[in-house]
Amino acid sequence: MKIIGMISTKGGIGKTQLSQNLAVLFNENEGKAVIFDMDPQQTCLKWAMRRESETPFVIPATLDDLDNKLDVARDEKIQYVIIDTPPRRHDPILTAVVERSDLIITPIRPEPKYLDGLEDTWPEIENSKSAIAVLNAIPADASSDGDDLHEFVAETCPDLLIASARLHYRKAVWQPDIAGKTVSELPQNLKYMKAKAETLALFKQIKKEVK
């Protein structure tokens, strides 16, 4: 069983949405995946309640019952556990997730308040087995296509791997959430093609990194 921790000390950066998209794709392509929702806001859990599909299962978890629930997941032959964490500095939950995860994913958005947050997030994840930054919510009309964001992350955290797949801010990314869906579950339609292609490319890279 592989454990993926989704960590950032800034809220609104895309951790939950990314957790949902990856969990659905793992279920579609790799077998069983679940999300452990450790964020007190329980946004993932609320998303699951809006879904028509029963999978992926979203399970609320706390620091006290995390190990027990991970043991149950192993017994149930779950292949991937994605853990969505609260956006707080110096939170014991972050330490516990880093210690147990095979891969840490930290999304980063190209806005000053999120860029500042990377400096707070890095000390929380620098001792992880493996960590990767995902460039998220890049404006769809950005002339640099995220190159300036990539440069900032590389200079701020030289030891942090940066995903080559980049996610742009598109209606097709956030709109499915309203109905409890994800990008990959959208119809095969020309207007969704770019969002679906970007999300799938990221999934393939994450799958490779976590193995």
CSV table of C-alpha atoms in Angstrom, one decimal:
chain,number,residue,atom,x,y,z
A,1,MET,CA,0.0,0.0,0.0
A,2,LYS,CA,1.3,3.5,-0.9
A,3,ILE,CA,0.5,6.5,1.1
A,4,ILE,CA,0.4,10.0,-0.4
A,5,GLY,CA,0.2,13.0,1.9
A,6,MET,CA,-1.2,16.3,0.5
A,7,ILE,CA,0.4,19.1,2.5
A,8,SER,CA,0.4,22.9,2.4
A,9,THR,CA,0.3,25.4,5.2
A,10,LYS,CA,-1.9,27.7,3.1
A,11,GLY,CA,-5.7,27.0,2.6
A,12,GLY,CA,-7.3,27.4,-0.8
A,13,ILE,CA,-4.3,26.2,-2.7
A,14,GLY,CA,-5.9,23.1,-4.2
A,15,LYS,CA,-5.0,20.2,-1.9
A,16,THR,CA,-8.5,18.9,-1.6
A,17,GLN,CA,-9.4,19.1,-5.3
A,18,LEU,CA,-6.1,17.5,-6.2
A,19,SER,CA,-6.8,14.7,-3.7
A,20,GLN,CA,-10.1,14.1,-5.2
A,21,ASN,CA,-8.9,14.1,-8.8
A,22,LEU,CA,-6.0,11.7,-8.1
A,23,ALA,CA,-8.1,9.3,-6.0
A,24,VAL,CA,-10.7,9.0,-8.8
A,25,LEU,CA,-7.9,8.4,-11.4
A,26,PHE,CA,-6.2,5.8,-9.2
A,27,ASN,CA,-9.6,4.0,-8.9
A,28,GLU,CA,-10.1,4.2,-12.7
A,29,ASN,CA,-6.6,3.0,-13.6
A,30,GLU,CA,-4.9,1.2,-10.7
A,31,GLY,CA,-7.6,-0.3,-8.4
A,32,LYS,CA,-8.5,0.6,-4.9
A,33,ALA,CA,-7.8,4.1,-3.6
A,34,VAL,CA,-9.3,6.0,-0.6
A,35,ILE,CA,-9.0,9.5,0.8
A,36,PHE,CA,-8.4,10.1,4.5
A,37,ASP,CA,-9.8,13.5,5.3
A,38,MET,CA,-7.8,14.9,8.3
A,39,ASP,CA,-8.8,18.6,7.7
A,40,PRO,CA,-11.4,19.7,10.3
A,41,GLN,CA,-13.4,21.4,7.5
A,42,GLN,CA,-14.0,18.0,5.9
A,43,THR,CA,-14.3,19.4,2.4
A,44,CYS,CA,-13.4,16.0,0.9
A,45,LEU,CA,-16.1,14.3,3.0
A,46,LYS,CA,-18.7,16.8,1.9
A,47,TRP,CA,-17.7,16.3,-1.8
A,48,ALA,CA,-18.1,12.5,-1.3
A,49,MET,CA,-21.6,13.0,0.0
A,50,ARG,CA,-22.5,14.8,-3.3
A,51,ARG,CA,-21.2,12.0,-5.4
A,52,GLU,CA,-23.4,9.4,-7.1
A,53,SER,CA,-20.5,6.9,-7.2
A,54,GLU,CA,-19.6,5.2,-3.9
A,55,THR,CA,-15.9,5.3,-4.7
A,56,PRO,CA,-13.4,6.6,-3.9
A,57,PHE,CA,-14.3,6.1,-0.2
A,58,VAL,CA,-13.6,9.2,1.9
A,59,ILE,CA,-12.8,8.4,5.5
A,60,PRO,CA,-12.5,11.1,8.3
A,61,ALA,CA,-9.4,10.5,10.3
A,62,THR,CA,-7.7,12.0,13.3
A,63,LEU,CA,-4.2,11.9,14.7
A,64,ASP,CA,-5.4,9.4,17.4
A,65,ASP,CA,-6.9,6.9,14.9
A,66,LEU,CA,-4.7,7.4,11.9
A,67,ASP,CA,-2.5,4.3,12.4
A,68,ASN,CA,-5.5,2.1,13.1
A,69,LYS,CA,-7.3,3.2,9.9
A,70,LEU,CA,-4.1,2.7,7.9
A,71,ASP,CA,-3.9,-0.9,9.3
A,72,VAL,CA,-7.6,-1.4,8.2
A,73,ALA,CA,-6.8,-0.1,4.7
A,74,ARG,CA,-3.9,-2.6,4.4
A,75,ASP,CA,-6.2,-5.4,5.5
A,76,GLU,CA,-8.7,-4.4,2.9
A,77,LYS,CA,-6.0,-4.5,0.2
A,78,ILE,CA,-6.3,-0.8,-0.5
A,79,GLN,CA,-3.5,0.2,-2.9
A,80,TYR,CA,-3.4,3.9,-2.4
A,81,VAL,CA,-4.3,6.1,0.6
A,82,ILE,CA,-4.3,9.9,-0.1
A,83,ILE,CA,-4.3,12.0,3.1
A,84,ASP,CA,-5.7,15.5,2.9
A,85,THR,CA,-4.3,17.6,5.8
A,86,PRO,CA,-5.2,20.8,7.5
A,87,PRO,CA,-3.5,24.0,6.3
A,88,ARG,CA,-1.7,24.8,9.5
A,89,ARG,CA,1.9,25.3,10.5
A,90,HIS,CA,3.5,23.2,13.2
A,91,ASP,CA,0.5,20.9,13.3
A,92,PRO,CA,1.3,17.4,14.7
A,93,ILE,CA,-0.9,16.0,12.0
A,94,LEU,CA,1.6,17.2,9.3
A,95,THR,CA,4.5,15.5,11.2
A,96,ALA,CA,2.6,12.2,11.4
A,97,VAL,CA,1.6,12.3,7.7
A,98,VAL,CA,5.1,13.1,6.6
A,99,GLU,CA,6.5,10.2,8.7
A,100,ARG,CA,4.0,7.7,7.2
A,101,SER,CA,3.9,8.8,3.6
A,102,ASP,CA,5.7,7.4,0.6
A,103,LEU,CA,5.2,10.7,-1.3
A,104,ILE,CA,4.3,14.2,-0.2
A,105,ILE,CA,2.5,16.5,-2.7
A,106,THR,CA,2.5,20.2,-2.1
A,107,PRO,CA,0.4,22.4,-4.6
A,108,ILE,CA,1.5,25.9,-5.2
A,109,ARG,CA,-0.4,28.8,-6.9
A,110,PRO,CA,1.1,31.8,-8.6
A,111,GLU,CA,-0.2,34.4,-6.2
A,112,PRO,CA,1.9,36.3,-3.5
A,113,LYS,CA,0.0,34.9,-0.5
A,114,TYR,CA,0.6,31.3,-1.8
A,115,LEU,CA,4.1,31.9,-2.8
A,116,ASP,CA,4.9,33.2,0.7
A,117,GLY,CA,3.3,30.0,2.1
A,118,LEU,CA,5.9,27.8,0.3
A,119,GLU,CA,8.6,29.0,2.7
A,120,ASP,CA,6.4,27.9,5.6
A,121,THR,CA,5.5,24.6,4.0
A,122,TRP,CA,9.0,23.5,3.1
A,123,PRO,CA,10.2,23.0,6.7
A,124,GLU,CA,7.2,20.8,7.3
A,125,ILE,CA,8.0,18.4,4.4
A,126,GLU,CA,11.8,18.6,3.9
A,127,ASN,CA,12.4,15.4,5.8
A,128,SER,CA,9.9,13.3,3.9
A,129,LYS,CA,10.9,10.2,1.9
A,130,SER,CA,9.9,12.0,-1.3
A,131,ALA,CA,8.2,15.3,-2.1
A,132,ILE,CA,6.9,16.9,-5.2
A,133,ALA,CA,5.5,20.4,-5.9
A,134,VAL,CA,2.5,20.8,-8.3
A,135,LEU,CA,2.2,24.1,-10.1
A,136,ASN,CA,-1.6,24.7,-9.8
A,137,ALA,CA,-4.2,27.2,-11.0
A,138,ILE,CA,-1.9,28.9,-13.5
A,139,PRO,CA,-3.9,31.5,-15.5
A,140,ALA,CA,-5.0,29.9,-18.7
A,141,ASP,CA,-3.8,32.9,-20.7
A,142,ALA,CA,-0.4,33.2,-18.9
A,143,SER,CA,2.3,34.0,-21.5
A,144,SER,CA,4.9,32.2,-19.4
A,145,ASP,CA,2.8,29.1,-19.0
A,146,GLY,CA,4.0,28.9,-15.4
A,147,ASP,CA,7.7,29.2,-16.1
A,148,ASP,CA,8.1,32.1,-13.7
A,149,LEU,CA,6.3,30.0,-11.0
A,150,HIS,CA,8.6,27.1,-11.7
A,151,GLU,CA,11.6,29.4,-11.3
A,152,PHE,CA,10.4,30.7,-8.0
A,153,VAL,CA,9.8,27.2,-6.5
A,154,ALA,CA,13.2,26.0,-7.8
A,155,GLU,CA,15.0,29.0,-6.2
A,156,THR,CA,13.0,28.9,-2.9
A,157,CYS,CA,13.3,25.1,-2.4
A,158,PRO,CA,16.2,23.8,-4.5
A,159,ASP,CA,15.8,20.2,-3.2
A,160,LEU,CA,12.0,20.0,-4.0
A,161,LEU,CA,11.1,18.1,-7.1
A,162,ILE,CA,8.7,20.0,-9.4
A,163,ALA,CA,6.1,18.2,-11.5
A,164,SER,CA,6.5,18.7,-15.2
A,165,ALA,CA,2.7,18.5,-15.6
A,166,ARG,CA,1.1,21.8,-14.8
A,167,LEU,CA,-2.5,22.6,-14.0
A,168,HIS,CA,-4.2,25.7,-15.3
A,169,TYR,CA,-7.1,27.5,-13.8
A,170,ARG,CA,-10.1,26.4,-15.9
A,171,LYS,CA,-13.8,26.2,-15.3
A,172,ALA,CA,-13.6,22.5,-16.2
A,173,VAL,CA,-11.4,22.0,-13.1
A,174,TRP,CA,-13.5,23.5,-10.4
A,175,GLN,CA,-17.0,23.1,-11.8
A,176,PRO,CA,-17.3,19.3,-11.4
A,177,ASP,CA,-16.7,19.6,-7.7
A,178,ILE,CA,-20.2,21.1,-7.3
A,179,ALA,CA,-21.8,17.8,-8.4
A,180,GLY,CA,-19.3,15.7,-6.5
A,181,LYS,CA,-17.3,14.8,-9.7
A,182,THR,CA,-13.8,15.3,-10.9
A,183,VAL,CA,-12.1,16.4,-14.2
A,184,SER,CA,-11.7,12.9,-15.5
A,185,GLU,CA,-15.4,12.2,-15.1
A,186,LEU,CA,-16.4,15.0,-17.4
A,187,PRO,CA,-17.8,14.0,-20.8
A,188,GLN,CA,-15.5,13.6,-23.8
A,189,ASN,CA,-16.0,17.1,-25.1
A,190,LEU,CA,-13.6,19.5,-26.8
A,191,LYS,CA,-14.1,22.2,-24.1
A,192,TYR,CA,-12.8,19.8,-21.4
A,193,MET,CA,-9.9,18.3,-23.4
A,194,LYS,CA,-7.1,20.5,-22.0
A,195,ALA,CA,-8.2,20.1,-18.4
A,196,LYS,CA,-8.5,16.4,-18.8
A,197,ALA,CA,-5.1,16.1,-20.5
A,198,GLU,CA,-3.3,18.1,-17.8
A,199,THR,CA,-4.9,16.1,-15.0
A,200,LEU,CA,-4.1,12.8,-16.6
A,201,ALA,CA,-0.5,13.9,-17.3
A,202,LEU,CA,0.0,14.8,-13.6
A,203,PHE,CA,-1.6,11.5,-12.5
A,204,LYS,CA,0.9,9.5,-14.6
A,205,GLN,CA,3.8,11.4,-13.1
A,206,ILE,CA,2.5,10.9,-9.5
A,207,LYS,CA,1.9,7.2,-10.2
A,208,LYS,CA,5.6,6.9,-11.3
A,209,GLU,CA,6.9,8.9,-8.4
A,210,VAL,CA,5.1,6.9,-5.7
A,211,LYS,CA,6.2,3.5,-7.0
